[in-house]
PDB file of C-alpha atoms in Angstrom:
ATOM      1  CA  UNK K 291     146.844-163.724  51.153  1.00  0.00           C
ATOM      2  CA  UNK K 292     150.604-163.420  50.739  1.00  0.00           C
ATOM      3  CA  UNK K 293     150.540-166.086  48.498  1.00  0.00           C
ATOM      4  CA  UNK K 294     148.008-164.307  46.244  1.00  0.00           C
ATOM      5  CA  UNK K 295     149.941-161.007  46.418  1.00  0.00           C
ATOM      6  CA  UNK K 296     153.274-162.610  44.670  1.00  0.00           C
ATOM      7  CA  UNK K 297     150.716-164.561  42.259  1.00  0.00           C
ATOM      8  CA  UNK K 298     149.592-160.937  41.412  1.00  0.00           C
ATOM      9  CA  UNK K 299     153.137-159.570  41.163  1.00  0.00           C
ATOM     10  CA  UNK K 300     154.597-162.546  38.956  1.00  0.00           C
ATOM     11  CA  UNK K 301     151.401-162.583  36.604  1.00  0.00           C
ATOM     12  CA  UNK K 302     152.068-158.945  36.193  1.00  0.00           C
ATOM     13  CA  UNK K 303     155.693-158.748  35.785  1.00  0.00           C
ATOM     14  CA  UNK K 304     155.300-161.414  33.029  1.00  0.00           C
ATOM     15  CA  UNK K 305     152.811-158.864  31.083  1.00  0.00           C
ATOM     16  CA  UNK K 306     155.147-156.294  31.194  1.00  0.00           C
ATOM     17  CA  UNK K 307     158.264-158.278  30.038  1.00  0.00           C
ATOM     18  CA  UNK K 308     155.896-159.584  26.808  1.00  0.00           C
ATOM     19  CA  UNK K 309     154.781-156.260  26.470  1.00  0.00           C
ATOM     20  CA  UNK K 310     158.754-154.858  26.012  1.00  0.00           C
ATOM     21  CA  UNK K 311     159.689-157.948  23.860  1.00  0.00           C
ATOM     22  CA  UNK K 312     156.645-157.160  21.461  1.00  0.00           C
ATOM     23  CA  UNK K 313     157.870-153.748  21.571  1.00  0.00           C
ATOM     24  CA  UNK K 314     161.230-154.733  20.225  1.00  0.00           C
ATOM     25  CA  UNK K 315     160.491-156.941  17.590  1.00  0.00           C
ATOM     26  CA  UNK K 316     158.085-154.733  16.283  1.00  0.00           C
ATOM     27  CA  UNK K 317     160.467-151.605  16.061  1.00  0.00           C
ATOM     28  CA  UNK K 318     163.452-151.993  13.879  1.00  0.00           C
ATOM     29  CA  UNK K 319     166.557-151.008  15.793  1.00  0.00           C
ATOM     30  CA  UNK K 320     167.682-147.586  15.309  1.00  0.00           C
ATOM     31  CA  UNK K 321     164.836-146.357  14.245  1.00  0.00           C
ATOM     32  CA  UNK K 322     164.250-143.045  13.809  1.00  0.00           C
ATOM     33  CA  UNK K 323     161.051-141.135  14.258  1.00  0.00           C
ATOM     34  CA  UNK K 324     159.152-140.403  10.787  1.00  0.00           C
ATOM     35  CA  UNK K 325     159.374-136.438  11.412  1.00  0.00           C
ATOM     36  CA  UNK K 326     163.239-136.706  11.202  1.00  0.00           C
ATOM     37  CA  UNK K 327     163.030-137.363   7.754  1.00  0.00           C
ATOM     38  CA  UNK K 328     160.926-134.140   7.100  1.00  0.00           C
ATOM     39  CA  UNK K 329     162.232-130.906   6.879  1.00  0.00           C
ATOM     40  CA  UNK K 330     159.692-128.151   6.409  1.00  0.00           C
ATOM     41  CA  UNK K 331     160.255-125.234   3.282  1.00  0.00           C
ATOM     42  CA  UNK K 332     158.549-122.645   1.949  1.00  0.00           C
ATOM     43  CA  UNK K 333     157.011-124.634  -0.456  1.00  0.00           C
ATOM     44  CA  UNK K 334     156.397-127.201   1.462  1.00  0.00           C
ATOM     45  CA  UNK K 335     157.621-130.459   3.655  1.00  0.00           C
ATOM     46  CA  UNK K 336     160.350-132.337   1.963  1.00  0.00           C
ATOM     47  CA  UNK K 337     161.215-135.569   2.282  1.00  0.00           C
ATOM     48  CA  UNK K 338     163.641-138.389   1.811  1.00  0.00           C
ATOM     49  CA  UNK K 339     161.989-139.239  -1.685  1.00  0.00           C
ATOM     50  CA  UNK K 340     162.104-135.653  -2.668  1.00  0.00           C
ATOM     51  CA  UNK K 341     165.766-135.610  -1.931  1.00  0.00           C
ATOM     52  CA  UNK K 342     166.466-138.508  -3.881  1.00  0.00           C
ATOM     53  CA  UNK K 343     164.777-137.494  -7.009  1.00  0.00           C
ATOM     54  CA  UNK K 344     167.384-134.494  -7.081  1.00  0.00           C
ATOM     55  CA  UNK K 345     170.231-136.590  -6.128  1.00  0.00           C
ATOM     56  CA  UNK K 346     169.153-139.326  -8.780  1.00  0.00           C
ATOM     57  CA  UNK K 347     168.817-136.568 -11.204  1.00  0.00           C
ATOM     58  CA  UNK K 348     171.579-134.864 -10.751  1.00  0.00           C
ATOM     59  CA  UNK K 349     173.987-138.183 -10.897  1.00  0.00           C
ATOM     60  CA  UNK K 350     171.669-139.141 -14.284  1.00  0.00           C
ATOM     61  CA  UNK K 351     173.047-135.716 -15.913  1.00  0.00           C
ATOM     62  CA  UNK K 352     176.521-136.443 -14.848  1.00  0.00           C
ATOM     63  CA  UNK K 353     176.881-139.354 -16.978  1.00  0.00           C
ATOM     64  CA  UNK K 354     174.309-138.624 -19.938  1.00  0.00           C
ATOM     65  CA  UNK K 355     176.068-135.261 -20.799  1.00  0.00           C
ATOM     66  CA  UNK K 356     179.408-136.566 -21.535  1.00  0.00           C
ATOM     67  CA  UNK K 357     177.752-139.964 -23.123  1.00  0.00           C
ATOM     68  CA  UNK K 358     175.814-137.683 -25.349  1.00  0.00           C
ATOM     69  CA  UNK K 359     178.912-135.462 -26.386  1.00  0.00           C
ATOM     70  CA  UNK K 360     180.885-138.804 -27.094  1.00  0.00           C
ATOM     71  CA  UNK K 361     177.924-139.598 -29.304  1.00  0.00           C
ATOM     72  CA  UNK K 362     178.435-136.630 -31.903  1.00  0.00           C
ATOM     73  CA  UNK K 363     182.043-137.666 -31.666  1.00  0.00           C
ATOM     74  CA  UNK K 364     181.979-141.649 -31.584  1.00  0.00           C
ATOM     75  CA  UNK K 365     178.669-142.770 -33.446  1.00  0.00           C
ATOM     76  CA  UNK K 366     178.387-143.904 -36.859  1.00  0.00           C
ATOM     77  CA  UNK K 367     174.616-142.907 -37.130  1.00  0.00           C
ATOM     78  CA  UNK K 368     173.475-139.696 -38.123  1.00  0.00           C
ATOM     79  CA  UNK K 369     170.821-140.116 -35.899  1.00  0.00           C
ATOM     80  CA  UNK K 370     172.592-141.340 -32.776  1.00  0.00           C
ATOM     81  CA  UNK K 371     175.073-138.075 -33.562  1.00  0.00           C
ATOM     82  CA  UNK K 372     171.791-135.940 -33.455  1.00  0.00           C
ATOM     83  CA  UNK K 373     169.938-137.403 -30.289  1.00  0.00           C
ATOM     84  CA  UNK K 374     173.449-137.045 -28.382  1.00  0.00           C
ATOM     85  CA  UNK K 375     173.617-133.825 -29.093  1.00  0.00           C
ATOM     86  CA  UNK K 376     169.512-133.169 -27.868  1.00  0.00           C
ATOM     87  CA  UNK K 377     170.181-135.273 -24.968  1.00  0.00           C
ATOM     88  CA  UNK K 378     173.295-133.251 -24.287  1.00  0.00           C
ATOM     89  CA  UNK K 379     171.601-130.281 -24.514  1.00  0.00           C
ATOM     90  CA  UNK K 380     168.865-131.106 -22.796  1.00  0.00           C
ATOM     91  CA  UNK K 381     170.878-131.980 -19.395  1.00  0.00           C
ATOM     92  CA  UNK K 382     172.575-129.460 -19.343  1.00  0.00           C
ATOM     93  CA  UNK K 383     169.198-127.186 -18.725  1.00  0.00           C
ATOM     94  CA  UNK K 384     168.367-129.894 -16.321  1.00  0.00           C
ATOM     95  CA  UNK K 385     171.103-129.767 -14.290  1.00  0.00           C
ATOM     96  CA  UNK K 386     170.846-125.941 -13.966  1.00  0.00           C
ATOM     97  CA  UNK K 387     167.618-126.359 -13.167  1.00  0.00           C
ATOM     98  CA  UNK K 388     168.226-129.591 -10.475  1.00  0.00           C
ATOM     99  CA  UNK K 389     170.774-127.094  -8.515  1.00  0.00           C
ATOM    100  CA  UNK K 390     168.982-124.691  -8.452  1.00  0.00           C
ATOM    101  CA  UNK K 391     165.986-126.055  -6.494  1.00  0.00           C
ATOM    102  CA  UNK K 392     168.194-128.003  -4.502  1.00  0.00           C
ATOM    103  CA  UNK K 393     170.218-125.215  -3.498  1.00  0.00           C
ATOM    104  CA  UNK K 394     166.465-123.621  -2.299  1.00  0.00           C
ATOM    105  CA  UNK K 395     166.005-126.392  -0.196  1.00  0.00           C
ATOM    106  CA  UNK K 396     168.937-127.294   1.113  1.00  0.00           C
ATOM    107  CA  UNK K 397     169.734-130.529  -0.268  1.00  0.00           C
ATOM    108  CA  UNK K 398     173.778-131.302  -0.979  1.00  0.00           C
ATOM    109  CA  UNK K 399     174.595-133.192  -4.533  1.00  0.00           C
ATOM    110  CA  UNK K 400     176.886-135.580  -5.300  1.00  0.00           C
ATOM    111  CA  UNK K 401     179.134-134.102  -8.192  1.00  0.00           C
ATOM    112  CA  UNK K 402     180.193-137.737  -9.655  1.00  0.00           C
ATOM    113  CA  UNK K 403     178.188-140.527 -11.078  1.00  0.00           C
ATOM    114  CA  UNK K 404     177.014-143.222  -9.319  1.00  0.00           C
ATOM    115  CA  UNK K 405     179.679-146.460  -9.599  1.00  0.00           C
ATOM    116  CA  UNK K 406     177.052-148.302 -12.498  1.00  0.00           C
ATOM    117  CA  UNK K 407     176.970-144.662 -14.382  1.00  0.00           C
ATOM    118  CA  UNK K 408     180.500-144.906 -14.038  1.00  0.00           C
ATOM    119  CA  UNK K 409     180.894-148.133 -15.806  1.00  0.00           C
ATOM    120  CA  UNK K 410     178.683-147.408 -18.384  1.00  0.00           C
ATOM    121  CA  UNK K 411     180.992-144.412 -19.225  1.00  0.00           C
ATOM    122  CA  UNK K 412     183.902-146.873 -19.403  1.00  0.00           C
ATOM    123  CA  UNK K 413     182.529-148.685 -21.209  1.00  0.00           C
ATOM    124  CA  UNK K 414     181.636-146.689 -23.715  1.00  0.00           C
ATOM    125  CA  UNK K 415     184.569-144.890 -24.290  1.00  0.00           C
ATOM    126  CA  UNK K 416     186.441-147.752 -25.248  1.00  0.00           C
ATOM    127  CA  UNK K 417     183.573-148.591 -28.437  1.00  0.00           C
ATOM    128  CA  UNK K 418     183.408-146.573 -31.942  1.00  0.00           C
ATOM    129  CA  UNK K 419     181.445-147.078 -34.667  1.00  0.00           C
ATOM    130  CA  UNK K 420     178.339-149.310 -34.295  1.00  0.00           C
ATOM    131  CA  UNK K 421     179.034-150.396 -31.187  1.00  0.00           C
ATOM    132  CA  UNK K 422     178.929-147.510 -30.214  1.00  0.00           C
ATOM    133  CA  UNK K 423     175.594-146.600 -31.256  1.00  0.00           C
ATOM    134  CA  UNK K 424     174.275-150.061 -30.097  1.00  0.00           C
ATOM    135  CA  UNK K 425     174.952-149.377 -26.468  1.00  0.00           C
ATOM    136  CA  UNK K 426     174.728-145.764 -26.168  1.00  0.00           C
ATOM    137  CA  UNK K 427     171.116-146.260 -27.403  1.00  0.00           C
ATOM    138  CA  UNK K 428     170.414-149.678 -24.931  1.00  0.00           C
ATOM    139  CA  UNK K 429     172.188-148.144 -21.868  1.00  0.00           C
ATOM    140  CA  UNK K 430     170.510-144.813 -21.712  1.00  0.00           C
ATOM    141  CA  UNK K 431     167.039-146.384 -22.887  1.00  0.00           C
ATOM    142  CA  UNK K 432     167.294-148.928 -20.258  1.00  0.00           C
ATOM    143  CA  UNK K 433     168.545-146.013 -17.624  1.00  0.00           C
ATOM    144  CA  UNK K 434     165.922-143.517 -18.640  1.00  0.00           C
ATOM    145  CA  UNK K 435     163.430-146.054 -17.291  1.00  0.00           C
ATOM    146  CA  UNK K 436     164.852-146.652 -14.055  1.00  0.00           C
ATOM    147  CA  UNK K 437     164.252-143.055 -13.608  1.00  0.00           C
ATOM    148  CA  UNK K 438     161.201-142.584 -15.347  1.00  0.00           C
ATOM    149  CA  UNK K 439     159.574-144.609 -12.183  1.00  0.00           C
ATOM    150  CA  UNK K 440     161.393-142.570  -9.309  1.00  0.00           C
ATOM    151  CA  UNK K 441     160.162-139.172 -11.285  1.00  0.00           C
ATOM    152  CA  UNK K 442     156.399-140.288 -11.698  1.00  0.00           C
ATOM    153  CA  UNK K 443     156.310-141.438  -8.263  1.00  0.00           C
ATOM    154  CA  UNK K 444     157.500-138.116  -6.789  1.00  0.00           C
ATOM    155  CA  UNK K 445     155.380-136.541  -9.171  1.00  0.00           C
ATOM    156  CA  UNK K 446     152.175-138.350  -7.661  1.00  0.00           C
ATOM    157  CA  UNK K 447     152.701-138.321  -4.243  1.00  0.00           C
ATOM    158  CA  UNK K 448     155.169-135.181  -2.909  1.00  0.00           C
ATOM    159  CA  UNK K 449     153.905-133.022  -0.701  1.00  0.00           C
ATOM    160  CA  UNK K 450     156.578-129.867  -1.746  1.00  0.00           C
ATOM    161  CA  UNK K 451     155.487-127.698  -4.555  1.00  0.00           C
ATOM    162  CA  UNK K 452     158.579-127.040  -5.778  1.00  0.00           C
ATOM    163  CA  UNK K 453     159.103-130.643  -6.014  1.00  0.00           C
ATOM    164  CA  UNK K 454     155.974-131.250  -7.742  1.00  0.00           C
ATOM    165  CA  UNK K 455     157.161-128.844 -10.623  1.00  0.00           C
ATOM    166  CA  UNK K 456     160.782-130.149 -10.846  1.00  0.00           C
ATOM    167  CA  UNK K 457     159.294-133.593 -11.444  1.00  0.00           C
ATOM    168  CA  UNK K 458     156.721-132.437 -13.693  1.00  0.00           C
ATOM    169  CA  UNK K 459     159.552-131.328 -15.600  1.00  0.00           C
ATOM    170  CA  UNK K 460     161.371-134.071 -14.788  1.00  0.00           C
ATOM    171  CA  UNK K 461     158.694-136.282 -16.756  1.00  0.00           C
ATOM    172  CA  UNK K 462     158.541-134.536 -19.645  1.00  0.00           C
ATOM    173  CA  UNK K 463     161.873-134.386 -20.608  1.00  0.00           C
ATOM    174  CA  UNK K 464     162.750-138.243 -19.310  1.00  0.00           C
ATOM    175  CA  UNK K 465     159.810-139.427 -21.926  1.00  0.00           C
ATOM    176  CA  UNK K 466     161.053-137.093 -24.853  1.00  0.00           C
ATOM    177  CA  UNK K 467     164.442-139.118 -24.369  1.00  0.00           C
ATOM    178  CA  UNK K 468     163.040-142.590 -23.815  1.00  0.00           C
ATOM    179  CA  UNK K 469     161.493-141.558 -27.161  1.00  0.00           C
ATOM    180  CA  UNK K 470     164.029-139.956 -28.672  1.00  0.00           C
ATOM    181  CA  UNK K 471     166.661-143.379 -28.323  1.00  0.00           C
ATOM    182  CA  UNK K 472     164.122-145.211 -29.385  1.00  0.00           C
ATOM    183  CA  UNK K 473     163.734-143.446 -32.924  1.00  0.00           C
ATOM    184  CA  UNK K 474     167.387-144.546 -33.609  1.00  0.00           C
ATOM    185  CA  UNK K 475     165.938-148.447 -34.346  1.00  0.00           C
ATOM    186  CA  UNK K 476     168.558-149.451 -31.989  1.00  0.00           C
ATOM    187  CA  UNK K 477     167.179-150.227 -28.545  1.00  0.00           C
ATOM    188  CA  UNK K 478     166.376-153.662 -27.963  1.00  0.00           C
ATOM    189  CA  UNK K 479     163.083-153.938 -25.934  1.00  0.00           C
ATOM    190  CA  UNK K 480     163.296-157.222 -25.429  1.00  0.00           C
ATOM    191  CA  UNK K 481     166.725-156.737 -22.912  1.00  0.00           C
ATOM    192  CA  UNK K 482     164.412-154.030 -21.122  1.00  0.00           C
ATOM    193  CA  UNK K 483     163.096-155.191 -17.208  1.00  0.00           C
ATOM    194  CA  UNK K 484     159.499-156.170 -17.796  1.00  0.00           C
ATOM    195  CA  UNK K 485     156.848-154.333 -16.371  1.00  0.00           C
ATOM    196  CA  UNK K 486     155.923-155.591 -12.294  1.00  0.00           C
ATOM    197  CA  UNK K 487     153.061-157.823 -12.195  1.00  0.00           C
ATOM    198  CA  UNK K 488     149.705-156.442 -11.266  1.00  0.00           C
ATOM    199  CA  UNK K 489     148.375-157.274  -8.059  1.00  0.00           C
ATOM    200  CA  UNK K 490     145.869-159.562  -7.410  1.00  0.00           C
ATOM    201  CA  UNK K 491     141.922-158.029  -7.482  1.00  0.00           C
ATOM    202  CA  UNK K 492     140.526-157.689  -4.049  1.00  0.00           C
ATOM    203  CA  UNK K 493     137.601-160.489  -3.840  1.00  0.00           C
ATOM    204  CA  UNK K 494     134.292-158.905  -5.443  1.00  0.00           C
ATOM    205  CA  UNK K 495     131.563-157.789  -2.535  1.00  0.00           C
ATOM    206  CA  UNK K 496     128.131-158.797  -2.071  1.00  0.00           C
ATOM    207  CA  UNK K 497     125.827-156.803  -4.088  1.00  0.00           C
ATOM    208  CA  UNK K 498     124.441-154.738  -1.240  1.00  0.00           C
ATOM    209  CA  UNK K 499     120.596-153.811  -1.102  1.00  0.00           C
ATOM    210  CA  UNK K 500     119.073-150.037  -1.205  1.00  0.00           C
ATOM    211  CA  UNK K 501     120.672-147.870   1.168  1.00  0.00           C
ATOM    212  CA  UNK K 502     118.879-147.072   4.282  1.00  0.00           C
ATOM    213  CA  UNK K 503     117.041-150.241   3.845  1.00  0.00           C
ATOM    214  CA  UNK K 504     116.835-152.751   7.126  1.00  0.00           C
ATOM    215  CA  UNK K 505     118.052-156.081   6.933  1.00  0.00           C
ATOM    216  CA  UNK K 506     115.298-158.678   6.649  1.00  0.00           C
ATOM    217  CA  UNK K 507     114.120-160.062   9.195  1.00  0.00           C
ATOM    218  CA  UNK K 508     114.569-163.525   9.914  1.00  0.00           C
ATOM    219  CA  UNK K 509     111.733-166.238   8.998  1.00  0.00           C
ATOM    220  CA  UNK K 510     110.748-168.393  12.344  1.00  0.00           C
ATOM    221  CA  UNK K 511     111.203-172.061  12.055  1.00  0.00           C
ATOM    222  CA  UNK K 512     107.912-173.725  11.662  1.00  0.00           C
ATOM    223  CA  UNK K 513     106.711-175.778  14.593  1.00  0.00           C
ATOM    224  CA  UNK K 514     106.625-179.590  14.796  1.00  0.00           C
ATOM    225  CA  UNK K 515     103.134-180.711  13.509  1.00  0.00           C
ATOM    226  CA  UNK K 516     101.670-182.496  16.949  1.00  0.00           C
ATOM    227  CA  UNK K 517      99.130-184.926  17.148  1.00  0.00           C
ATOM    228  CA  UNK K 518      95.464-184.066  16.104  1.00  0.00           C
ATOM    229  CA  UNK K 519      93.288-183.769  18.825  1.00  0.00           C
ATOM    230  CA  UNK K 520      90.005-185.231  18.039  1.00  0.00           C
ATOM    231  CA  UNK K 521      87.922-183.498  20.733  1.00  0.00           C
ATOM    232  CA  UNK K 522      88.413-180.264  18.888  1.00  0.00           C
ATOM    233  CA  UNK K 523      86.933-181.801  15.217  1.00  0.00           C
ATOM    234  CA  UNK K 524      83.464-181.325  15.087  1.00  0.00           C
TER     235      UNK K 524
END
């Protein structure tokens, strides 16, 4: 009887020690729980994507606004001269705009691009001329699409209203520029990121009979002919 008792105990003991190591490897350490990245508003529940978008927005106007002054002063095109100047313009409503709802709901800016912006900028003010144009037009295409995925996303999914319109926004004016450096003849799609791959179709169902209906049922195997019995012939 003792004997069965410590059986018991072991057997048990074991369960609970797979149980903890199951729990372990199945939470990443230092997780935190999904609420924490939530914080309710007004206009809704923000969360860590909706703070991104106006960080990612914010750093975007930090680097396009000088890059599109330097254009009116550095480009040899007339028409890279006048999209700076939109693009310039444009920002600088957007980044009104971007603090202004992130000052609503509480969400702290950077005030400096991000180190890639930052090269870009370098780079660009060492070029005049047609080099100029060349990558002004090629780095903020390329950028603008990097972007253009964070903004739809946010757009399609937030759950903050106020978020929702900001990306709406956000959309608009992100395709008016991908549009606008693209009517300079200077953006080389080829150099762009291709678009991801679609995923693979789900395997195609059964065709399924009239709803309601019961399945059919199942025919019996036929029996084994036996021998004839020759007292029944008549």
């Amino acid at each position: 009887m003792h004997r069965l008792l410590r059986g018991e105990v072991l057997l048990l003991g074991g369960f609970a020690l797979a149980a903890a190591v199951t729990v372990l490897l199945v939470l990443p350490s230092g997780a935190a729980p999904v609420a924490a990245d939530w914080t309710q508003t007004s206009s809704g529940p923000i969360g860590a994507a909706d703070r991104d978008l106006l960080v990612k927005v914010r750093q975007a106007g930090l680097w396009e606004m000088p890059a599109g002054e330097w254009a009116q002063e550095r480009g040899a095109s007339a028409r890279v001269k006048e999209v700076g100047k939109i693009l310039m313009q444009d920002h600088m409503k957007l980044d009104l705009l971007t603090r202004q709802v992130a000052g609503r709901l509480g969400v702290p800016l950077p005030d400096q691009p991000n180190p890639d912006q930052q090269r870009w900028l370098a780079q660009l003010a060492t070029e005049r001329g047609a080099a100029f144009d060349r990558d002004f037009a090629n780095l903020l295409r390329a950028a603008h699409g990097k972007v253009f995925t964070v903004v739809a996303a946010v757009r399609a999914g937030t759950r903050n209203a106020e978020i929702r319109e900001f990306a709406r926004q956000g959309v608009n004016f992100v395709m008016k520029h991908m549009a606008l450096l693209e009517s300079t003849g200077l953006v080389s799609f080829a150099d762009l990121p291709e678009p991801p791959a679609p995923s693979p179709a789900p395997p195609a169902a059964l065709p399924a009979g009239p709803v309601g209906s019961p399945p059919s049922p199942a025919r019996p195997a036929a029996l084994p002919a036996g021998p004839v019995d020759s007292r029944r012939q008549t």
